């Protein structure tokens, strides 16, 4: 392996663990055994390229925050109380009580009444996914993870058949970059580094498709602003022009795609004027986009998650992702598309996740439907037992999950035992019976793969754990011992798990990857560009999707890219569409505790077109009430002309107590599963707005 890129004496190499496609290679200034100073991006890594986001550059604020949880706590006040409602207890007491509660639930209601609940607060595979090993070893309810990637995955896989694409570093050699339904200036800043290179060295243009003028859209040469949930219509209008004006690469389509003839016939009447009627994007802008895209060989399409967070989001993804298969942009350096690279790594997760103990007969509960599930919805529970005990790591559902009103009702249940392992007393931790203090990535070892690039990284702890904080792996081992859960993974250290996983997957050892800092798993050009065939058995890009392979609600899905009617359309009572997009300075529910991020975000705000404000009789800065059948909440309005009058943006995710009535924006978001395989629909919400 190439030798490591040395870093200065008191700096240590690490990897950003947060839930972000960039998975930046970091360098941490180590001031002592327990304190860090500055955090910077690794210059020597050609994806990170020395750039990281502002919130992680300020990580010392989070790492050394006075509110970090320091000791295990037992709740002595009512559920949902603040710090005063908890009393410190020893680790042994906390673990014994938790194990007892899980045993009690399993004895009375069966093991499926216990739901280990997790997500990606850390993206490290050992600390994130180790909870699966406990679950499988104990026969606890499985989790169907739907809160983030399910809809986007469905649409991409329907077309490509494999989750990989053009190397992000090729963006620098593109002549046109299209960022569709993502806001990397906020959510993945490194994309902008590679865009900037292309602009500087090649004069490349940047097109952005987003329902509001985001930081990314501000930098665009052309910004298309569709109504939320109408991207398929927009893509169809573009396809119409590509076919009608000779931009379709018929030789490419014949070799590499299936269904091109049917698609061409299908879009013959999907004129830009038709697309304008559905999406609100002017026909002239659709033509301009299509002509530039069609005429540019090196056209790089960066597809985000955002536009798929709608009930019809999988079909939107399938439609937008089909564009380079029409023009043949895939053939060219800097051309093609990138959604995510996750399938290139090929890691054997048996030991980390205890997959040898996984029993497919055990029920799987939909993560995004935690509200309905905890409140006893039969659509989810069927004849199975209620959930009586939750063990939570790496996520904050009381804040981030849909239908927050039901989530809160569920967590308030007196008969529900909750243990939360956390770094901070989050909205979820406040609902716990037992709270356990967790290490940060700077205090434990882990292994990281990435969605946005091709590096695998192994990182060691940089400082000693704060106070009595313990890693997820340590807690799982301790619980396993008390519960009688047996698996070789529980006998291993974090480092042994990393090493086992790497060796079982054909990589060099943990020590070797760590010494080299990262390992580039990038496929060669032909493979990355699918010139050896797409991921389906026939090797073709599927314009005509076989949704039966993707999810149970396949029969609702149109095979060819189509503007699916199934989304929360505005009505007379609810004339606005809410997009609860990520804010720049928070990362999901993380960093909401840091003063630097709080100062930059201000307060929960509805960004509304001046005409919309006038229509409801409110002015800039006014308090407004947003609502639908799920409830209502108050935020401050801000006049903003970078959005259609019917679209409203509330950047998120604020803690519940940032709102006057103590419940956050996801109160309004539906827990309906998106089509066809589920998936949370965070940006798919019709609402009414009134002056408050
Ligand atoms: N309105 C709205 N809601 C959304 C979204 C949106 O765009 N709009 N986005 C959705 C998406 S895409 C996602 S992925 C979810 C994510 O939502 P969350 O899963 O809540 O996201 P995070 O803030 O990344 O992480 C959650 C918690 O993990 C904790 N944590 C970090 N590292 C560790 C560790 O090593 N051990 C333990 N025990 N805990 C740790 C952090 O302190 C943090 O509180 O939110 C979803 N909710
Ligand atoms: N600062 C910051 N960074 C983050 C996060 C964060 O919360 N804050 N979250 C992290 C996580 S967990 C994830 S999954 C990624 C997500 O990062 P992205 O891929 O960027 O996806 P989203 O965050 O869901 O939303 C991105 C954009 O989609 C737009 N959008 C919403 N509806 C539509 C639509 O119908 N059509 C189109 N064209 N666009 C639409 C929104 O306006 C928003 O600007 O970011 C990660 N990085
Ligand atoms: S851009 Fe993403 S991966 Fe990089 S430091 Fe920020 S949160 Fe971490
Ligand atoms: Mo996410």
GROMACS .gro file of C-alpha atoms and ligand atoms in nm, residues 19-20 119-120 147-149 305 309 588, ligand 4:
model
   11
   19UNK     CA    1  -2.412   1.112   0.842
   20UNK     CA    2  -2.285   1.287   0.533
  119UNK     CA    3  -2.945   0.500   1.275
  120UNK     CA    4  -2.633   0.677   1.157
  147UNK     CA    5  -3.554   0.724   0.718
  148UNK     CA    6  -3.301   0.830   0.459
  149UNK     CA    7  -3.202   0.640   0.148
  305UNK     CA    8  -3.160   1.248  -0.177
  309UNK     CA    9  -3.822   1.234  -0.015
  588UNK     CA   10  -2.988   1.635   1.128
  696LIG    MO1   11  -2.987   1.098   0.587
   0.00000   0.00000   0.00000
